[in-house]
Coordinates of N, CA and C in Angstrom, one line a residue:
X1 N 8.9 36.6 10.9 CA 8.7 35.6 11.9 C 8.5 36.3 13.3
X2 N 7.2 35.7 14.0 CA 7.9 36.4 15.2 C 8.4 35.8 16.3
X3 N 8.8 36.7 17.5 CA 9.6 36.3 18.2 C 9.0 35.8 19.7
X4 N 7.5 35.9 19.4 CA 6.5 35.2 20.4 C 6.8 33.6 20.4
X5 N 6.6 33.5 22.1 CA 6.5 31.8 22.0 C 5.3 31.4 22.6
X6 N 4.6 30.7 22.0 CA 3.8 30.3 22.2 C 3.5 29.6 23.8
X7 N 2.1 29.4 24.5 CA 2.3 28.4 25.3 C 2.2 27.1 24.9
X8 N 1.8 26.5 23.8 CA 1.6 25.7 23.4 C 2.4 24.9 22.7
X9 N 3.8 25.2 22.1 CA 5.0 24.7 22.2 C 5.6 24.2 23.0
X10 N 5.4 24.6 24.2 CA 6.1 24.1 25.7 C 5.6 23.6 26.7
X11 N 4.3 24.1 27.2 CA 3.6 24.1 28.7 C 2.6 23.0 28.8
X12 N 2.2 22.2 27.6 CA 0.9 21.3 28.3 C 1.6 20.2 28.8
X13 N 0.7 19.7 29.6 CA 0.9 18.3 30.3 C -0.3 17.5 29.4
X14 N -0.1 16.0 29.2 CA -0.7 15.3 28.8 C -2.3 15.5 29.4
X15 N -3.5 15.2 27.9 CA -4.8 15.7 28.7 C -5.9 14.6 29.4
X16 N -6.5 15.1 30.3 CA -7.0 14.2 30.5 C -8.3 13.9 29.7
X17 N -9.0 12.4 29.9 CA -10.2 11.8 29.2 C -11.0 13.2 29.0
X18 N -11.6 13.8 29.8 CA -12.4 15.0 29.6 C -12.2 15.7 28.6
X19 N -11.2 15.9 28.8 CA -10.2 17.4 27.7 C -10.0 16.7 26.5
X20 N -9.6 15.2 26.3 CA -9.7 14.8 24.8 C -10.7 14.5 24.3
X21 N -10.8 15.5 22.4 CA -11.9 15.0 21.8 C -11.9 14.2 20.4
X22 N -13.0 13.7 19.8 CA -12.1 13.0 18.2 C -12.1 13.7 17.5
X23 N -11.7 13.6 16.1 CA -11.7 14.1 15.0 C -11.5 13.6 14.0
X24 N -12.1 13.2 13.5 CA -12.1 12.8 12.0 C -11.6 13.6 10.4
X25 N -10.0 12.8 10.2 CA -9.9 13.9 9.3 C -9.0 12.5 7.8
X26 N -8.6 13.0 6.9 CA -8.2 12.4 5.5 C -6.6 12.5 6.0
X27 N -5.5 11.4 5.9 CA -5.0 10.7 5.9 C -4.2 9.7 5.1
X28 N -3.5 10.1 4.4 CA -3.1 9.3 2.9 C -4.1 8.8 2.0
X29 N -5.0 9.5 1.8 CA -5.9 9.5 1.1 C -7.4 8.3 2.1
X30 N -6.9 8.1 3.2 CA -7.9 7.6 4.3 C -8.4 8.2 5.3
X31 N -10.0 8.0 5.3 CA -10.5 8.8 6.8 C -10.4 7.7 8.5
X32 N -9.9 8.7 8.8 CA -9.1 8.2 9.8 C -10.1 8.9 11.6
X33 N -10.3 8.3 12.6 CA -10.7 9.0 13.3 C -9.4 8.9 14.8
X34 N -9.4 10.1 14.9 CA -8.1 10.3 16.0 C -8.7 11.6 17.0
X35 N -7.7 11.7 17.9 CA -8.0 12.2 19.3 C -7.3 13.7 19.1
X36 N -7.6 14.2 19.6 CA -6.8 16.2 19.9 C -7.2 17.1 21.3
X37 N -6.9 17.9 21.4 CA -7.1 18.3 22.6 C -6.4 20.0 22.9
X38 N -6.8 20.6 23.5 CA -6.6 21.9 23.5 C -5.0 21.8 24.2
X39 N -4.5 23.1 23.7 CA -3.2 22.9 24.3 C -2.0 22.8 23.3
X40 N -2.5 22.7 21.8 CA -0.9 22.0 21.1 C -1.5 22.9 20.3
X41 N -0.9 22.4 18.9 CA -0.9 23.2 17.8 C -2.1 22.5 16.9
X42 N -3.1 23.3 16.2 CA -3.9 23.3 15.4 C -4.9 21.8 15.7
X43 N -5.8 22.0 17.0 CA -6.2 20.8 17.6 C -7.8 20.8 17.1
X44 N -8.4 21.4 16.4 CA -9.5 21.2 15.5 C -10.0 21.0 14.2
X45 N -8.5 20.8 13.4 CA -8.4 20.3 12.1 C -7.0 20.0 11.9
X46 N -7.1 19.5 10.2 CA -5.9 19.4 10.1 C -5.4 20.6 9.3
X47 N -4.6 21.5 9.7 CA -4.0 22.8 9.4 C -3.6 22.8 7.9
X48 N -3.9 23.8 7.5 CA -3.8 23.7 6.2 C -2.5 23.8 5.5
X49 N -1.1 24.1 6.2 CA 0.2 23.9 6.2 C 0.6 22.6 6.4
X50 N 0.3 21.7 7.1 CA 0.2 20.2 6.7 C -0.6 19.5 5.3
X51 N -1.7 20.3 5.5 CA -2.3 19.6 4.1 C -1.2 19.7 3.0
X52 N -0.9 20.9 2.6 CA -0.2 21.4 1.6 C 0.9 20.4 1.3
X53 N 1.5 20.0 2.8 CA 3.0 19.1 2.9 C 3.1 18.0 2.5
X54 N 1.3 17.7 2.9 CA 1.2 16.5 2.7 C 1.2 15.8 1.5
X55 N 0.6 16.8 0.7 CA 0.4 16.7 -0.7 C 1.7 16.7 -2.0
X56 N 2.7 17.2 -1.2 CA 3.2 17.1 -2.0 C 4.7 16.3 -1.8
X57 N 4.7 16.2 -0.8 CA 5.7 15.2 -1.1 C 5.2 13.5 -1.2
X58 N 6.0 12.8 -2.1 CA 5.7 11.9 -2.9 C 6.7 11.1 -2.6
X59 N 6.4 9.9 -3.0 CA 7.3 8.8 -2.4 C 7.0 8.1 -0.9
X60 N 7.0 7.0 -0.2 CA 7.1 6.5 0.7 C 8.1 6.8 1.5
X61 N 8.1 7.3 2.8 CA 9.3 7.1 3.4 C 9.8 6.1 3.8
X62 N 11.4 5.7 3.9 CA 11.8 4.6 4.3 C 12.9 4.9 5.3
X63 N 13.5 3.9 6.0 CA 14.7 3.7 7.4 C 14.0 4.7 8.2
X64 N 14.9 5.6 9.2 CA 14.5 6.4 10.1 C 14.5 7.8 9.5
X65 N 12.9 8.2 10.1 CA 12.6 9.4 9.4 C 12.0 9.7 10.6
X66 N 11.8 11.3 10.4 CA 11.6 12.6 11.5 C 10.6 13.1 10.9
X67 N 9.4 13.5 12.1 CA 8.4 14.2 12.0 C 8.6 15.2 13.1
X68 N 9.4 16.5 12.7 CA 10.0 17.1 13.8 C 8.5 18.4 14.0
X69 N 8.2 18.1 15.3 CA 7.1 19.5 15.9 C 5.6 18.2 15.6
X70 N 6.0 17.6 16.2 CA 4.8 16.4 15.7 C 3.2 16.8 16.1
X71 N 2.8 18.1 17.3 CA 1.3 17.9 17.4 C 0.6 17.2 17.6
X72 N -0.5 16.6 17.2 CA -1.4 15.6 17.7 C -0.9 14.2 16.8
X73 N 0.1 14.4 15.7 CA 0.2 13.3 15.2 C 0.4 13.2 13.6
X74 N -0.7 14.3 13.0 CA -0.8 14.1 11.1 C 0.5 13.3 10.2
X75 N 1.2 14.3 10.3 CA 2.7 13.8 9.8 C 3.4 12.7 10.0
X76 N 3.7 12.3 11.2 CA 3.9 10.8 11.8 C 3.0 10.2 11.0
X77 N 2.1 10.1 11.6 CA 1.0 9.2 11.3 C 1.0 9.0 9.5
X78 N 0.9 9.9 9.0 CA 1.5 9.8 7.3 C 2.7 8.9 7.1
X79 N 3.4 9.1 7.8 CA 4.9 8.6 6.8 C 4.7 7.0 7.6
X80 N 3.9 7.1 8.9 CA 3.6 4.6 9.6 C 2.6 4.6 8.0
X81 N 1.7 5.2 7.8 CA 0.8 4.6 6.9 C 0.8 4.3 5.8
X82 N 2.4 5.1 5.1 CA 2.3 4.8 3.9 C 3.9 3.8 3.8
X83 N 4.3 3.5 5.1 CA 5.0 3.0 5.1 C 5.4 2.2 6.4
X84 N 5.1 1.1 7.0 CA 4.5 0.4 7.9 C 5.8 -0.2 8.4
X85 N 7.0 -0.1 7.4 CA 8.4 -0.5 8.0 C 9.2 0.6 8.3
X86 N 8.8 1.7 7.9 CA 9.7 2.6 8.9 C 9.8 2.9 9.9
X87 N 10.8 3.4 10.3 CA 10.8 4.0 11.6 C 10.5 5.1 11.7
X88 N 10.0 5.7 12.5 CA 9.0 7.3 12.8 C 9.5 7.4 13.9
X89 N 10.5 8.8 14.0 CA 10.4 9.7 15.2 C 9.8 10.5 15.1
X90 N 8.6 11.0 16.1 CA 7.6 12.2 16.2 C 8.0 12.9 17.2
X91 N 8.7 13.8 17.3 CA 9.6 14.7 18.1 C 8.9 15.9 18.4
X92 N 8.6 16.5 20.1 CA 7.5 17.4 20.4 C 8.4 17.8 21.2
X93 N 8.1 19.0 21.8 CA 8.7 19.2 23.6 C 7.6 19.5 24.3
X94 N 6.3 19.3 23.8 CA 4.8 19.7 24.8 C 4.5 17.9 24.8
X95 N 3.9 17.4 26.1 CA 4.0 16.1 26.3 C 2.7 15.9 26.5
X96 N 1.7 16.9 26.2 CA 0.3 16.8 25.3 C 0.1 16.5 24.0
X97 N 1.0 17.1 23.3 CA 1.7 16.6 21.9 C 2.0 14.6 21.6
X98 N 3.0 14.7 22.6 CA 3.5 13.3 22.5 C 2.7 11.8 22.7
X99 N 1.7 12.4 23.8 CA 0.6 11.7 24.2 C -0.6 11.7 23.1
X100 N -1.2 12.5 23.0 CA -1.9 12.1 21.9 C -1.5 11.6 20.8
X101 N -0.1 12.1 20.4 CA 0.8 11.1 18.9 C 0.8 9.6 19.2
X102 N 1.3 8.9 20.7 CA 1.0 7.9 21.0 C -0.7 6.9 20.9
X103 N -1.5 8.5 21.5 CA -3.1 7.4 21.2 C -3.5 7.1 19.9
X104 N -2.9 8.4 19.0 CA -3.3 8.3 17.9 C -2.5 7.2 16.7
X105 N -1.5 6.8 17.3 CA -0.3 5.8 16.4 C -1.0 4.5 16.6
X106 N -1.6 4.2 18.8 CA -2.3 3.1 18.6 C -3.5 2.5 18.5
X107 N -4.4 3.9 18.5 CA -5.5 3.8 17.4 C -5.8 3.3 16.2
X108 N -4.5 4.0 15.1 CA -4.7 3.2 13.9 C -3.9 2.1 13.8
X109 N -3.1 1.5 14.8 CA -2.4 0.1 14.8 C -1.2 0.2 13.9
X110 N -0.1 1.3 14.2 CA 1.1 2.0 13.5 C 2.0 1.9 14.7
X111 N 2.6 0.2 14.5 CA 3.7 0.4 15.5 C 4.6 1.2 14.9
X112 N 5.6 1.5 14.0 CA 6.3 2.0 14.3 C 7.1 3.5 14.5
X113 N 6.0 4.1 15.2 CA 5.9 5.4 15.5 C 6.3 5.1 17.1
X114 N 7.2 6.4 16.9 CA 8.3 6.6 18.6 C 7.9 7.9 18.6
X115 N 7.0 8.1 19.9 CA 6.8 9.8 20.2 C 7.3 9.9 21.0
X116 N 8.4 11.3 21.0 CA 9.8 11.6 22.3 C 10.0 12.6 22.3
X117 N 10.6 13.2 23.3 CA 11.1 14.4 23.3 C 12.4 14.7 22.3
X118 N 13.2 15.8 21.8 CA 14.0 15.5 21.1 C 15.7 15.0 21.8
X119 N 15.7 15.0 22.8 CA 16.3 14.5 23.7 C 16.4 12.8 23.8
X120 N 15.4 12.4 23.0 CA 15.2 10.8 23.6 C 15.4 10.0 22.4
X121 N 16.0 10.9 21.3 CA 16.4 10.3 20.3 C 17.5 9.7 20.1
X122 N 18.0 8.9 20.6 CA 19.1 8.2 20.2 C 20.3 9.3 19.3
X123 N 21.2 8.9 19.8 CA 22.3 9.9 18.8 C 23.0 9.3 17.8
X124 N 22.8 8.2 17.7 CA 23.5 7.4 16.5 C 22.8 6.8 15.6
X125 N 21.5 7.8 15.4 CA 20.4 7.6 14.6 C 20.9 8.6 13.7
X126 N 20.6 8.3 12.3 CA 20.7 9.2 11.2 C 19.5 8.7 10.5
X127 N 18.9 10.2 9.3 CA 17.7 10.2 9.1 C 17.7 10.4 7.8
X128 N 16.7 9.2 7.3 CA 16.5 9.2 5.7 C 15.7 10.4 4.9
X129 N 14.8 10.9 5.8 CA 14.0 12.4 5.5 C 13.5 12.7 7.1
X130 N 13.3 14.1 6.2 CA 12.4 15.0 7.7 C 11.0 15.4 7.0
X131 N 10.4 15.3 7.9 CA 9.1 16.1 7.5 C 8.7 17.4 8.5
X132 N 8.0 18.5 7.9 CA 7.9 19.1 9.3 C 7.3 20.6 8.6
X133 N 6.5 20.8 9.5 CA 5.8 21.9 9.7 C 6.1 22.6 10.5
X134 N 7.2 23.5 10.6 CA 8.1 23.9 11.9 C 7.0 24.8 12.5
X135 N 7.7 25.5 14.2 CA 6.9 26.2 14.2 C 7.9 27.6 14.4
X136 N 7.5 28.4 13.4 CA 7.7 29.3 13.0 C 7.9 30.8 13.9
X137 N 6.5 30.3 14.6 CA 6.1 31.6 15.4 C 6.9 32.0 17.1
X138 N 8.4 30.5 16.8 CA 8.9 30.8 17.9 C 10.0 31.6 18.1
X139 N 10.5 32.1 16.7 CA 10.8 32.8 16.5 C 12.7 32.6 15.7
X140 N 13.3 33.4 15.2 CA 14.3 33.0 14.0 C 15.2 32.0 15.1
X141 N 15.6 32.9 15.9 CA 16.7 32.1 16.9 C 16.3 30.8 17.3
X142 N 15.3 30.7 17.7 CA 15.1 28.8 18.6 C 14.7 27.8 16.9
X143 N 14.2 28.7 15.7 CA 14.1 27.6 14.6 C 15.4 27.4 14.1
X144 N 16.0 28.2 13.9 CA 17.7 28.2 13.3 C 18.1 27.2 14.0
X145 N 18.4 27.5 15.8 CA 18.9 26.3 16.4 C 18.3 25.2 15.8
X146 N 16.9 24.6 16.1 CA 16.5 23.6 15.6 C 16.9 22.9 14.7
X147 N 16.9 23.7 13.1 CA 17.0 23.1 12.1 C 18.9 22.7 12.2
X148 N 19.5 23.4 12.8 CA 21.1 22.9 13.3 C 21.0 21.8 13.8
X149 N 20.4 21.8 14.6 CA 20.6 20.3 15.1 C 20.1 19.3 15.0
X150 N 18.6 19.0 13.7 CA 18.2 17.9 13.1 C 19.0 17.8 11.5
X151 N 19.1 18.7 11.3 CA 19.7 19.2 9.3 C 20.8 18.2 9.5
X152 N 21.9 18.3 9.6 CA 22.7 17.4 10.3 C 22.9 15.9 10.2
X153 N 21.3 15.2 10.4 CA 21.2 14.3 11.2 C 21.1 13.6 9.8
X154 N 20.5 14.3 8.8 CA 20.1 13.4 7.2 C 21.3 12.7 6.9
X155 N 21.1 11.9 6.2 CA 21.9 10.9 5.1 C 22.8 11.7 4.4
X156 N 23.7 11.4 3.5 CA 24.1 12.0 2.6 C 23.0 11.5 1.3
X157 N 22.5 12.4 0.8 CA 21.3 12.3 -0.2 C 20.1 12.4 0.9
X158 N 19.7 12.4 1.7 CA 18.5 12.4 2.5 C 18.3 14.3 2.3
X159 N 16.6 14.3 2.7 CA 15.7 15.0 2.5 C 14.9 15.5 3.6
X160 N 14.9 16.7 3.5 CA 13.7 17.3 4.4 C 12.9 18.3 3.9
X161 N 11.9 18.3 3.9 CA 10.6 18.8 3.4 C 9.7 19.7 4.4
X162 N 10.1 21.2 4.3 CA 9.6 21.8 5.7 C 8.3 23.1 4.9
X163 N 7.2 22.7 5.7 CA 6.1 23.8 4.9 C 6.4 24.9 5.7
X164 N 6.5 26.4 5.4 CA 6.5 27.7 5.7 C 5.6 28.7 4.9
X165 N 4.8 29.5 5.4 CA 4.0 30.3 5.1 C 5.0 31.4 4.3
X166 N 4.7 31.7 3.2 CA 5.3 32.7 2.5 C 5.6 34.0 3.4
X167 N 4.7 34.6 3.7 CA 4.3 35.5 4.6 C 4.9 35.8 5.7
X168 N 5.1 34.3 6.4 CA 6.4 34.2 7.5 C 7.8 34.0 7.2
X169 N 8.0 34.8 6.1 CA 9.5 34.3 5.6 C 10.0 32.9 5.8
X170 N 9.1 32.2 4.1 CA 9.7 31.4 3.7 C 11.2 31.0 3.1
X171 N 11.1 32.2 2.0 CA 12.3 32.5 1.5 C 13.3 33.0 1.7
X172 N 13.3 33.9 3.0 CA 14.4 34.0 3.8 C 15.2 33.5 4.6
X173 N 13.8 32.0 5.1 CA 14.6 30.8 6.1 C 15.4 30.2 4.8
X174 N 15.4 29.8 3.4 CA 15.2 29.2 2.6 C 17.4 29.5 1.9
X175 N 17.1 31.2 1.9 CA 18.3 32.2 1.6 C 19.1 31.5 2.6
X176 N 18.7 31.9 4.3 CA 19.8 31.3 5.1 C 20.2 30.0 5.2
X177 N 19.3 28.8 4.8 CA 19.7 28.2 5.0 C 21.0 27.2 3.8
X178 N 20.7 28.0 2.8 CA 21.9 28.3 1.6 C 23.0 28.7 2.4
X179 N 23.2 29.7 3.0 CA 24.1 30.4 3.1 C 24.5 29.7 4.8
X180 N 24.1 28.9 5.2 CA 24.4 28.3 6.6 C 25.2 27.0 6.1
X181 N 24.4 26.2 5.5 CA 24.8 25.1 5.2 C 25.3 24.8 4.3
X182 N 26.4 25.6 3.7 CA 27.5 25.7 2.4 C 28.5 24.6 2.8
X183 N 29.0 24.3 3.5 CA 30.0 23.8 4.1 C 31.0 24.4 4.6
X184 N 30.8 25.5 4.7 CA 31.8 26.1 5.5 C 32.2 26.4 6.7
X185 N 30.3 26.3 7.2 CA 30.1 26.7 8.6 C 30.8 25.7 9.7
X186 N 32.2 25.8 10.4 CA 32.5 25.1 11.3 C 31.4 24.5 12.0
X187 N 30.5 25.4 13.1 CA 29.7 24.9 14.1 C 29.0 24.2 13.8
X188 N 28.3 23.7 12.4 CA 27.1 22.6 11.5 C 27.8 21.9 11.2
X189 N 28.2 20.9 12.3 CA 29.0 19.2 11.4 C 27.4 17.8 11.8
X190 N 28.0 17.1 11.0 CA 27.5 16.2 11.1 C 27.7 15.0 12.3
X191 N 27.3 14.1 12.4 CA 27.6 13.6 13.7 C 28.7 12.9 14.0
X192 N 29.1 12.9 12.4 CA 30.8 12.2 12.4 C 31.6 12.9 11.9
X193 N 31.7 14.5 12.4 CA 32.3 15.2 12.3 C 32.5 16.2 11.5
X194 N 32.3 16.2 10.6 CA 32.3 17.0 8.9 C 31.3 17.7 8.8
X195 N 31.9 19.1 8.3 CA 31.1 20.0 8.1 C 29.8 20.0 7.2
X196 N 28.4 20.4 7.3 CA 27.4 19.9 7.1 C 27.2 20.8 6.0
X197 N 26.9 20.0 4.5 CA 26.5 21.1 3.6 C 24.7 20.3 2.8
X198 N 24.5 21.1 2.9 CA 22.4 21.1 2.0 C 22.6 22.3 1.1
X199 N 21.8 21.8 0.4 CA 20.8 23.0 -0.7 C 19.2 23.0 -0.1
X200 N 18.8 24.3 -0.4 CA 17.7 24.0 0.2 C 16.5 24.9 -1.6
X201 N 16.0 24.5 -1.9 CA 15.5 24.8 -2.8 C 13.2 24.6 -2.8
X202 N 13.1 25.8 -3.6 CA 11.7 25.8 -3.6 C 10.8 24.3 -4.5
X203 N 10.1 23.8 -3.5 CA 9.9 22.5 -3.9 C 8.0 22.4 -4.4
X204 N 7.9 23.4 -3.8 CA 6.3 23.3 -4.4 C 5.6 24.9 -3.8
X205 N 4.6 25.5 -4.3 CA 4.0 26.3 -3.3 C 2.7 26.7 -3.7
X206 N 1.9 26.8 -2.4 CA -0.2 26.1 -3.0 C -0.4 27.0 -1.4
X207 N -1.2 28.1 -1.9 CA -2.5 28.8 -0.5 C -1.5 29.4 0.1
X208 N -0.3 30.0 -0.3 CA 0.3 31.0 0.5 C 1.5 30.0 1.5
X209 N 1.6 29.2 0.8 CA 2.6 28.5 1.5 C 3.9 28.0 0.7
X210 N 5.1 27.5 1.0 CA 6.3 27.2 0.0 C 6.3 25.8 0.5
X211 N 6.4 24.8 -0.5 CA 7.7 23.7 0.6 C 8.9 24.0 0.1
X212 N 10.0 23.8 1.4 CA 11.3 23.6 0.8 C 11.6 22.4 0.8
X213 N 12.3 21.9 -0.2 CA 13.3 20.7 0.0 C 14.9 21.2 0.2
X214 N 15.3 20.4 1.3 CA 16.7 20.6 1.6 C 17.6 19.2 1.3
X215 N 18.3 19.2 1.0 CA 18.8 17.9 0.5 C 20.4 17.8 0.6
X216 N 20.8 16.5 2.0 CA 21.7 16.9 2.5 C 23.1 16.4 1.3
X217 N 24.3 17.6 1.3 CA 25.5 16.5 0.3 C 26.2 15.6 1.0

């Protein structure tokens, strides 16, 4: 992994009319046409590390679920469409990101997509699954924190489904996260206190990518 951060994790400001363009891309098996814009993550198609994610996890999401590193939208926008009663947090810290997740939720007429900072999440929210396509390239220290302080947030039996490029040490995020979330680790409690224990196991892998499923006890 490396230890570069991107500008496009952090720095854009929402874009203007000019700067946004469409795109037409497949969408739970529907063509869908949506907005992107320079500035975020993978704003000319849909990244092939999402396709991958998308594909394989199965099932509808239900109650409150996380599309953590949300980008222009893909992921969110999957879990309103195949599922029109849940609740969708699309969680970004670039508010280029959050803004187009918004045009793009009310383009396809998906209320229940909330695009926020991760700050704006309510804290007495707990989460039925995660979806997410982390970003990897920001390096071990700020994804570790991350995955601390959403991993956590699951159900007992809830799920998260995170795509990683083999290449970028999948299986090493995969190792630690075994060995983090045993239950032993004081500092990973859950939000009612108790020490937080997952498995995280190889859940599928297609074009040089893994998914993991982590599945909280």
């Amino acid at each position: 992994m490396s230890d570069q951060t991107p500008d496009h994790y952090f720095t854009a400001e929402p874009a203007s009319s000019a700067e946004r363009r469409a795109l037409t891309v497949v969408l739970d098996g529907t063509s869908v046409d949506v907005e992107t814009a320079g500035g975020i993550f993978s704003p000319g198609r849909l990244d092939l590390g999402t396709q991958v994610l998308l594909r394989t996890v199965s099932g509808p999401p239900t109650g409150d679920v996380l599309d953590l590193g949300c980008g222009w939208g893909p992921v969110a926008l999957t879990m309103a469409m195949q599922n029109p009663l849940a609740r969708v947090w699309a969680v970004d810290v670039n508010e280029r990101s959050l803004d187009l997740t918004r045009r793009n939720a009310s383009r396809l007429g998906l209320d229940g997509i909330t695009a926020c900072t991760p700050d704006d999440v309510p804290a007495d929210v707990r989460l039925a699954q995660i979806w997410s396509n982390p970003p990897i390239r920001v390096g071990k220290e700020m994804l570790h924190s991350m995955l601390d302080r959403w991993l956590p947030r699951l159900v007992p039996g809830g799920s998260a489904y995170l795509v990683v490029q083999r290449n970028l040490g999948a299986d090493s995020l995969m190792g630690w996260m075994n060995d983090r979330y045993d239950g032993t680790t004081a500092e990973v409690r859950t939000p009612e206190g108790a020490p937080f224990e997952a498995v995280a196991t190889k859940l599928a892998s297609a074009k040089g990518f893994r998914v993991i499923e982590v599945v909280a006890g």
